[in-house]
Coordinates of C-alpha atoms and ligand atoms in Angstrom, one line a residue:
X1 CA -64.7 -45.0 36.9
X2 CA -66.2 -41.4 37.1
X3 CA -66.7 -39.4 34.2
X4 CA -64.3 -37.2 34.3
X5 CA -61.6 -39.6 34.9
X6 CA -63.0 -41.8 32.3
X7 CA -63.0 -38.2 29.6
X8 CA -59.1 -37.5 31.3
X9 CA -58.3 -40.9 30.4
X10 CA -59.5 -40.2 26.6
X11 CA -57.8 -37.6 26.5
X12 CA -54.4 -39.2 27.5
X13 CA -55.1 -41.8 24.6
X14 CA -55.6 -38.9 22.2
X15 CA -53.1 -36.5 22.9
X16 CA -50.2 -38.5 24.4
X17 CA -47.5 -36.2 22.6
X18 CA -49.4 -33.2 24.6
X19 CA -48.2 -32.5 28.0
X20 CA -49.0 -29.0 28.7
X21 CA -52.3 -29.4 27.0
X22 CA -53.1 -32.7 29.0
X23 CA -51.8 -30.2 32.6
X24 CA -54.0 -27.9 31.8
X25 CA -57.1 -30.4 30.9
X26 CA -56.5 -32.2 34.4
X27 CA -56.7 -29.1 36.4
X28 CA -59.7 -27.8 34.9
X29 CA -61.3 -31.5 35.4
X30 CA -60.7 -32.2 38.7
X31 CA -62.0 -29.1 39.9
X32 CA -65.2 -29.4 37.9
X33 CA -65.7 -32.9 39.5
X34 CA -68.4 -31.7 42.3
X35 CA -70.3 -30.0 39.6
X36 CA -69.9 -33.2 36.6
X37 CA -70.9 -36.0 39.9
X38 CA -73.7 -34.2 40.5
X39 CA -75.2 -33.8 37.1
X40 CA -73.2 -36.9 35.6
X41 CA -76.0 -39.2 33.6
X42 CA -77.3 -35.7 32.1
X43 CA -73.6 -34.7 31.1
X44 CA -72.2 -38.2 30.0
X45 CA -75.6 -39.0 28.0
X46 CA -74.6 -35.9 25.9
X47 CA -70.7 -36.2 25.5
X48 CA -70.6 -32.8 27.1
X49 CA -66.9 -32.6 28.5
X50 CA -65.8 -35.1 25.4
X51 CA -67.4 -31.8 23.5
X52 CA -65.8 -28.9 25.8
X53 CA -62.1 -30.5 25.6
X54 CA -62.2 -31.4 22.0
X55 CA -61.7 -27.8 20.0
X56 CA -64.4 -26.6 17.5
X57 CA -61.7 -26.7 14.7
X58 CA -57.8 -26.7 14.3
X59 CA -56.1 -24.5 11.5
X60 CA -52.4 -25.7 10.9
X61 CA -50.9 -23.7 7.9
X62 CA -47.6 -22.9 6.7
X63 CA -45.6 -19.1 7.0
X64 CA -43.0 -18.7 4.1
X65 CA -41.4 -15.2 4.3
X66 CA -38.1 -13.7 2.7
X67 CA -35.5 -12.6 5.7
X68 CA -33.3 -9.7 4.8
X69 CA -30.3 -11.6 3.1
X70 CA -33.1 -13.0 0.8
X71 CA -33.0 -16.6 2.4
X72 CA -36.5 -17.6 2.7
X73 CA -38.0 -19.4 6.0
X74 CA -40.8 -21.3 6.6
X75 CA -42.7 -21.2 10.4
X76 CA -45.6 -22.9 11.4
X77 CA -49.3 -21.5 12.1
X78 CA -52.1 -22.5 14.3
X79 CA -55.4 -20.7 14.8
X80 CA -57.4 -23.1 17.3
X81 CA -61.2 -22.2 17.3
X82 CA -61.9 -24.4 20.3
X83 CA -65.5 -23.2 21.5
X84 CA -68.2 -20.6 20.5
X85 CA -70.9 -21.7 22.8
X86 CA -71.2 -17.4 24.1
X87 CA -69.3 -15.7 21.3
X88 CA -67.2 -15.2 18.8
X89 CA -63.7 -17.1 19.2
X90 CA -61.5 -14.5 21.0
X91 CA -58.0 -15.0 22.3
X92 CA -54.3 -14.2 21.3
X93 CA -51.7 -14.8 18.7
X94 CA -48.3 -16.3 20.3
X95 CA -45.2 -15.8 18.5
X96 CA -42.6 -17.9 19.9
X97 CA -40.1 -20.6 19.2
X98 CA -41.7 -23.1 22.0
X99 CA -45.0 -22.8 19.6
X100 CA -46.5 -26.2 19.2
X101 CA -50.4 -27.4 18.9
X102 CA -50.1 -28.8 22.7
X103 CA -49.6 -25.1 24.1
X104 CA -52.2 -23.7 21.7
X105 CA -54.7 -26.1 22.7
X106 CA -53.7 -25.7 26.6
X107 CA -54.0 -22.0 26.3
X108 CA -57.1 -22.1 23.9
X109 CA -58.8 -24.6 26.6
X110 CA -58.3 -22.1 29.2
X111 CA -59.0 -19.2 27.3
X112 CA -62.8 -20.9 27.4
X113 CA -63.3 -20.4 30.7
X114 CA -61.4 -16.9 31.2
X115 CA -64.0 -15.6 28.9
X116 CA -66.9 -17.0 30.3
X117 CA -65.6 -15.5 33.2
X118 CA -65.6 -12.5 32.3
X119 CA -69.5 -12.0 31.9
X120 CA -69.0 -11.0 28.2
X121 CA -70.4 -12.7 25.3
X122 CA -66.6 -14.4 23.6
X123 CA -65.9 -17.7 23.0
X124 CA -62.3 -19.0 23.1
X125 CA -59.7 -19.8 20.5
X126 CA -55.8 -19.0 20.4
X127 CA -52.9 -19.1 18.0
X128 CA -49.7 -18.2 17.0
X129 CA -46.7 -19.5 15.1
X130 CA -43.2 -20.5 16.1
X131 CA -41.8 -17.6 14.8
X132 CA -39.5 -15.4 16.9
X133 CA -39.6 -11.9 16.9
X134 CA -36.2 -11.3 18.9
X135 CA -33.5 -10.5 16.6
X136 CA -35.3 -9.6 13.6
X137 CA -35.6 -6.8 11.8
X138 CA -38.5 -4.6 11.6
X139 CA -39.2 -5.8 7.4
X140 CA -38.7 -9.3 8.3
X141 CA -41.2 -9.1 11.3
X142 CA -43.7 -7.0 8.4
X143 CA -43.2 -9.8 6.1
X144 CA -43.5 -12.7 8.5
X145 CA -46.9 -10.6 9.8
X146 CA -48.0 -10.1 6.4
X147 CA -47.5 -13.9 5.2
X148 CA -49.0 -15.4 8.4
X149 CA -52.4 -12.9 8.1
X150 CA -52.5 -14.0 4.0
X151 CA -53.5 -17.3 5.6
X152 CA -55.3 -16.3 8.4
X153 CA -57.6 -14.1 7.2
X154 CA -59.7 -16.7 5.3
X155 CA -60.4 -17.8 8.8
X156 CA -61.4 -14.9 11.1
X157 CA -63.6 -11.7 11.4
X158 CA -65.5 -9.3 13.3
X159 CA -68.4 -11.7 14.1
X160 CA -66.7 -15.3 13.5
X161 CA -62.8 -15.1 15.4
X162 CA -61.1 -12.4 16.5
X163 CA -57.8 -12.7 17.9
X164 CA -55.4 -10.6 19.8
X165 CA -51.6 -10.2 21.4
X166 CA -50.0 -12.7 23.3
X167 CA -46.4 -13.6 24.0
X168 CA -44.2 -11.6 21.2
X169 CA -47.5 -10.1 19.4
X170 CA -47.5 -6.6 21.0
X171 CA -48.7 -3.2 19.2
X172 CA -46.5 -4.0 16.4
X173 CA -47.1 -7.1 14.9
X174 CA -51.1 -6.6 15.2
X175 CA -50.8 -3.5 13.2
X176 CA -48.7 -5.2 10.1
X177 CA -51.5 -7.9 10.4
X178 CA -54.1 -5.7 10.8
X179 CA -52.6 -4.0 7.6
X180 CA -52.7 -7.3 5.5
X181 CA -56.4 -8.5 6.6
X182 CA -57.7 -4.8 5.5
X183 CA -55.8 -4.8 2.0
X184 CA -56.6 -8.5 1.3
X185 CA -60.0 -8.4 2.5
X186 CA -61.1 -4.2 1.8
X187 CA -62.6 -4.9 5.1
X188 CA -61.9 -1.9 8.0
X189 CA -63.3 -3.7 10.6
X190 CA -62.8 -4.9 14.2
X191 CA -61.3 -8.3 13.5
X192 CA -58.1 -7.7 15.9
X193 CA -57.8 -6.2 19.5
X194 CA -54.8 -4.3 20.8
X195 CA -55.0 -2.0 17.5
X196 CA -53.3 1.2 17.5
X197 CA -55.2 4.1 18.9
X198 CA -54.8 6.2 15.3
X199 CA -57.2 2.7 14.0
X200 CA -59.9 1.5 16.5
X201 CA -57.7 0.6 19.3
X202 CA -58.8 1.2 22.6
X203 CA -57.2 3.0 25.5
X204 CA -56.0 1.0 28.2
X205 CA -55.7 -2.3 26.7
X206 CA -52.1 -1.7 26.7
X207 CA -52.5 -1.9 30.5
X208 CA -55.1 -4.3 31.1
X209 CA -53.7 -7.4 32.0
X210 CA -51.6 -6.2 34.4
X211 CA -53.7 -4.0 35.6
X212 CA -56.8 -5.7 36.0
X213 CA -54.2 -8.6 38.2
X214 CA -53.9 -6.1 40.6
X215 CA -57.8 -5.6 40.4
X216 CA -58.3 -8.8 41.4
X217 CA -55.2 -9.5 43.9
X218 CA -56.1 -6.2 45.8
X219 CA -59.9 -6.9 45.7
X220 CA -59.0 -10.8 47.4
X221 CA -56.6 -9.6 49.9
X222 CA -58.9 -7.0 50.8
X223 CA -61.9 -9.8 51.7
X224 CA -59.6 -11.7 53.3
X225 CA -58.4 -9.0 55.7
X226 CA -54.8 -7.9 53.8
X227 CA -54.3 -4.3 53.1
X228 CA -51.8 -4.5 50.0
X229 CA -50.2 -1.4 50.5
X230 CA -46.8 -1.5 52.1
X231 CA -46.4 -5.4 51.2
X232 CA -43.5 -6.3 49.7
X233 CA -44.0 -8.0 46.0
X234 CA -42.5 -10.3 43.8
X235 CA -43.1 -10.3 40.0
X236 CA -41.4 -12.4 37.1
X237 CA -41.4 -11.3 33.2
X238 CA -40.3 -8.1 32.2
X239 CA -42.6 -7.6 28.9
X240 CA -46.8 -6.5 28.2
X241 CA -48.2 -8.1 31.4
X242 CA -45.5 -8.1 33.9
X243 CA -44.6 -4.1 33.1
X244 CA -48.0 -2.7 33.8
X245 CA -48.6 -5.4 37.0
X246 CA -45.3 -3.3 38.3
X247 CA -46.7 -0.2 37.5
X248 CA -50.4 -0.8 39.2
X249 CA -49.0 -2.5 42.5
X250 CA -46.7 0.8 43.0
X251 CA -49.6 3.3 42.3
X252 CA -51.8 1.1 44.7
X253 CA -49.1 2.0 47.7
X254 CA -46.6 -2.0 47.2
X255 CA -43.0 -2.4 46.7
X256 CA -42.0 -4.8 43.6
X257 CA -38.5 -5.7 43.9
X258 CA -38.1 -7.9 41.0
X259 CA -38.4 -8.1 37.2
X260 CA -37.0 -11.0 34.7
X261 CA -36.5 -12.4 31.1
X262 CA -35.6 -15.1 29.5
X263 CA -32.0 -15.2 30.0
X264 CA -31.7 -12.9 33.7
X265 CA -33.5 -11.6 36.9
X266 CA -33.1 -8.2 38.9
X267 CA -33.1 -7.6 42.8
X268 CA -34.0 -3.9 43.4
X269 CA -34.5 -3.7 47.1
X270 CA -35.6 -0.1 46.4
X271 CA -38.3 -1.0 44.1
X272 CA -38.5 -1.1 40.7
X273 CA -38.0 1.7 38.3
X274 CA -41.0 1.5 35.8
X275 CA -40.1 4.1 33.8
X276 CA -36.9 3.1 33.1
X277 CA -38.1 -0.7 32.9
X278 CA -40.5 0.3 29.8
X279 CA -37.3 2.7 28.3
X280 CA -35.3 -0.8 28.5
X281 CA -38.0 -3.3 27.3
X282 CA -40.4 -1.4 25.2
X283 CA -38.7 1.2 23.4
X284 CA -34.7 -0.3 23.1
X285 CA -36.0 -3.8 23.3
X286 CA -32.6 -5.0 25.1
X287 CA -31.7 -7.4 28.4
X288 CA -32.3 -6.5 32.3
X289 CA -28.5 -6.1 32.2
X290 CA -29.2 -2.3 30.7
X291 CA -31.8 -1.7 33.5
X292 CA -28.8 -3.0 35.9
X293 CA -26.1 -0.6 34.5
X294 CA -28.0 2.5 34.7
X295 CA -29.9 1.7 38.2
X296 CA -27.3 1.5 41.3
X297 CA -29.9 0.1 44.0
X298 CA -30.3 -3.0 40.9
X299 CA -28.6 -6.4 41.4
X300 CA -28.4 -8.6 38.3
X301 CA -28.1 -12.0 38.4
X302 CA -28.1 -14.5 35.4
X303 CA -31.1 -17.4 34.9
X304 CA -33.6 -17.9 37.3
X305 CA -34.4 -16.6 40.3
X306 CA -36.9 -14.7 41.3
X307 CA -39.1 -17.0 43.3
X308 CA -36.0 -17.0 46.2
X309 CA -36.3 -13.0 46.8
X310 CA -38.5 -12.9 50.3
X311 CA -41.9 -11.3 49.7
X312 CA -45.6 -11.1 50.3
X313 CA -47.3 -11.5 47.3
X314 CA -45.4 -13.3 44.2
X315 CA -47.0 -12.6 40.7
X316 CA -45.6 -15.1 38.2
X317 CA -46.0 -12.7 34.8
X318 CA -44.1 -14.3 32.0
X319 CA -44.3 -17.8 30.9
X320 CA -46.4 -21.2 31.2
X321 CA -44.2 -23.3 33.9
X322 CA -41.7 -21.0 35.3
X323 CA -42.7 -21.5 38.8
X324 CA -42.2 -25.0 40.3
X325 CA -42.4 -26.9 43.3
X326 CA -39.1 -25.7 44.7
X327 CA -39.7 -22.7 44.1
X328 CA -43.1 -22.6 45.5
X329 CA -41.6 -24.1 49.1
X330 CA -39.1 -21.6 48.7
X331 CA -42.0 -18.7 48.8
X332 CA -44.0 -20.7 51.8
X333 CA -40.8 -20.6 53.8
X334 CA -40.5 -16.9 53.0
X335 CA -43.5 -16.1 54.1
X336 CA -45.4 -15.5 51.1
X337 CA -49.6 -14.9 51.5
X338 CA -50.6 -14.7 47.7
X339 CA -49.7 -15.9 44.5
X340 CA -52.1 -14.8 41.1
X341 CA -51.2 -15.7 37.7
X342 CA -50.2 -13.0 35.3
X343 CA -48.9 -15.4 32.7
X344 CA -51.2 -18.2 31.6
X345 CA -50.3 -21.9 33.8
X346 CA -47.1 -20.3 35.0
X347 CA -47.1 -22.4 38.4
X348 CA -47.1 -26.2 38.0
X349 CA -49.5 -28.1 39.3
X350 CA -47.9 -29.8 42.2
X351 CA -46.4 -26.1 42.9
X352 CA -50.4 -25.2 42.8
X353 CA -51.0 -27.2 44.9
X354 CA -48.2 -27.0 47.3
X355 CA -49.5 -23.4 47.8
X356 CA -53.5 -24.6 48.5
X357 CA -52.3 -27.0 51.0
X358 CA -50.6 -24.2 52.5
X359 CA -53.3 -22.1 52.9
X360 CA -51.6 -19.5 50.4
X361 CA -54.2 -17.6 49.1
X362 CA -54.2 -18.5 45.1
X363 CA -55.5 -17.2 41.7
X364 CA -55.3 -18.9 38.8
X365 CA -54.6 -17.3 35.4
X366 CA -57.8 -18.0 34.0
X367 CA -59.6 -15.3 36.6
X368 CA -56.4 -13.1 37.3
X369 CA -55.3 -12.0 34.3
X370 CA -58.7 -11.8 32.3
X371 CA -58.5 -8.1 32.3
X372 CA -56.7 -8.3 29.1
X373 CA -59.3 -10.1 27.3
X374 CA -62.5 -8.5 28.9
X375 CA -60.8 -4.9 27.8
X376 CA -59.9 -6.5 23.9
X377 CA -64.0 -7.4 24.4
X378 CA -64.3 -3.8 25.6
X379 CA -62.3 -2.4 22.5
X380 CA -65.1 -4.9 20.1
X381 CA -67.7 -3.3 21.1
X382 CA -66.1 0.8 20.7
X383 CA -65.1 -0.9 17.3
X384 CA -68.9 -2.1 16.5
X385 CA -70.2 1.4 17.8
X386 CA -67.6 3.5 16.2
X387 CA -66.7 4.8 18.8
X388 CA -64.0 5.5 21.4
X389 CA -64.5 5.8 25.1
X390 CA -61.9 7.7 27.3
X391 CA -59.3 6.0 29.4
X392 CA -61.0 6.3 32.5
X393 CA -64.2 4.9 31.1
X394 CA -62.6 1.9 30.0
X395 CA -60.5 1.4 33.3
X396 CA -63.3 1.9 35.5
X397 CA -65.2 -0.9 33.6
X398 CA -62.3 -2.8 33.8
X399 CA -62.2 -2.7 37.9
X400 CA -65.6 -3.8 38.0
X401 CA -65.1 -6.6 35.9
X402 CA -62.5 -7.7 38.1
X403 CA -63.9 -7.6 41.2
X404 CA -67.1 -9.3 39.9
X405 CA -64.7 -12.2 38.7
X406 CA -63.5 -11.7 42.0
X407 CA -66.8 -11.9 43.8
X408 CA -68.2 -14.6 41.3
X409 CA -65.3 -17.3 41.8
X410 CA -65.6 -16.8 45.5
X411 CA -69.4 -17.3 45.7
X412 CA -68.9 -20.5 43.7
X413 CA -66.2 -22.3 45.9
X414 CA -68.3 -21.3 48.9
X415 CA -72.0 -22.9 47.1
X416 CA -69.6 -26.1 45.8
X417 CA -68.0 -26.4 49.1
X418 CA -64.3 -25.6 48.2
X419 CA -64.1 -21.8 50.5
X420 CA -61.1 -20.8 49.5
X421 CA -60.4 -23.0 46.6
X422 CA -60.7 -20.3 43.8
X423 CA -59.1 -22.7 41.4
X424 CA -62.1 -24.5 41.7
X425 CA -64.2 -21.5 42.4
X426 CA -62.7 -20.3 38.7
X427 CA -63.5 -23.3 36.7
X428 CA -66.6 -24.2 37.9
X429 CA -68.2 -20.5 37.8
X430 CA -66.6 -20.6 33.9
X431 CA -67.8 -23.7 32.9
X432 CA -71.6 -23.3 34.4
X433 CA -72.1 -20.7 32.1
X434 CA -70.5 -22.3 28.7
X435 CA -72.3 -25.8 29.8
X436 CA -75.6 -24.0 29.9
X437 CA -75.1 -22.4 26.4
X438 CA -73.7 -25.9 25.3
X439 CA -76.5 -27.6 26.2
X440 CA -79.4 -24.8 24.9
X441 CA -77.7 -24.8 21.4
X442 CA -78.0 -28.9 21.0
X443 CA -75.6 -31.4 20.1
X444 CA -73.1 -29.0 17.5
Ligands
NDP1 P1 -44.5 -10.9 26.4 O1 -43.9 -11.1 24.9 O2 -44.9 -9.3 26.6 O3 -43.7 -10.5 27.9 C1 -43.1 -11.8 28.3 C2 -42.1 -11.8 29.6 O4 -42.0 -12.9 29.8 C3 -40.8 -11.7 28.5 O5 -40.5 -10.6 29.4 C4 -40.0 -12.7 28.6 O6 -38.0 -12.4 28.1 C5 -40.5 -13.4 29.5 N1 -39.9 -14.8 29.3 C6 -40.8 -15.7 28.4 N2 -40.1 -17.0 29.0 C7 -39.9 -16.7 29.8 C8 -38.5 -17.6 30.8 N3 -38.7 -19.4 30.1 N4 -38.4 -17.7 31.8 C9 -38.2 -16.2 32.2 N5 -38.9 -15.1 31.5 C10 -39.5 -15.8 30.6 O7 -45.5 -11.4 26.7 P2 -46.9 -11.2 27.8 O8 -46.5 -10.2 28.6 O9 -48.0 -10.5 26.6 O10 -47.7 -11.9 28.9 C11 -46.8 -12.9 29.3 C12 -47.8 -14.3 29.9 O11 -49.0 -13.5 30.0 C13 -47.5 -15.2 29.1 O12 -48.3 -16.5 29.4 C14 -49.1 -14.8 28.4 O13 -50.0 -16.1 27.5 C15 -50.1 -14.1 29.5 N6 -51.4 -13.4 29.0 C16 -51.2 -12.0 28.3 C17 -51.7 -11.2 28.1 C18 -51.9 -10.1 27.6 O14 -52.6 -9.1 27.3 N7 -50.9 -9.5 26.7 C19 -53.5 -11.5 28.2 C20 -53.3 -12.9 29.3 C21 -52.1 -13.7 29.3 P3 -38.0 -12.9 26.6 O15 -38.1 -11.1 26.3 O16 -36.3 -12.7 27.5 O17 -38.6 -13.8 26.1

């Protein structure tokens, strides 16, 4: 049995109840086979893969808080410090009822490779809680965030572990958590990213993941002789990533015709009105029915459906496993040319294979959504320097990083004999740097 298969079998035995983690590990390990096979004895002897897929530290904690009626509630908090070979742990916090150990571990594993691909010195981590901010008052969200940080602050620091936002954790939640960290430790330091602009946040961080997705998509299309301008784009989600992906796609001349949330979706053949979408989602925190009510060209549908819309480019920007094999078949039948993941692992394993088999250009989230964490690392740099760069400076650095990521993964795919397989290229490019650092640092 090959070393890669041995390690996957070991993972299945140890993590039988963690399907998302196994899915992410399988995708990574399979695409690394070419590299691992070439150094099998060396990697097996130093148990490099077993160390890579086993978190350095897993912190699980209780988060008690009181709701507005005086009822005490309890949630589960998580922080997985996965790999610090190339820098302090870095990765978001997710607040969503679906959060569990499997999901946080899958996200943490992906984060190692993503952070490595950015070319910046950041290790991989991820965390969160099974708390649902929807429908909670500001005071409830604040009490929850304070309780969460009261425990988490023991394990993080600007040179140890620097969390950021993710699903359900935006500027409001980061602000409350930062305030509590400062209050407990007495230190004003860059321990979280995604902070408000008045207390150490970076310009362009809010836009970074969505913009970065488009910078990479645009570069990939260009290198394949396709012009994004004039193309029809389908985007899922209506959160942070989706909104700014929609905005940048339109700035680059494409037409984005869909949006969705967890209850329904919009088809707007005139092109999504970003200002209205922002008003509905960022200001009112309302459902997409409000968008449809205010825009005559928009059709609202209950449930899931954006992948049935004919398009040239599809950008899944909502959540994991939101695009399955049936969706992939519809997209291919409708002539999709490229799929780039704004969310983390939104495409199932079978759907990814289907796109690749049907010659659809496909870039996974590890590379395509790395703009968020890259800009978080730029926020860390600004905090360390005690300086603030302009929007244009940060945006320009982001563009350079995303274009470089595309060329690094494209080159790695070519070098290892799988040209055009951008999933393998991203995993290989991300892995080589981390593996070299782990080797140099000995058995730790
Ligand atoms: P948000 O919480 O801002 O938005 C998530 C969006 O996805 C919401 O519109 C939400 O709808 C929708 N959604 C959630 N679950 C489903 C579902 N089952 N079906 C349809 N829609 C759904 O999160 P972000 O935009 O920040 O994150 C989106 C994805 O991007 C995640 O996978 C995240 O890990 C990834 N990511 C985010 C980064 C960032 O900088 N924010 C960086 C890198 C990756 P509703 O409001 O109804 O729940």
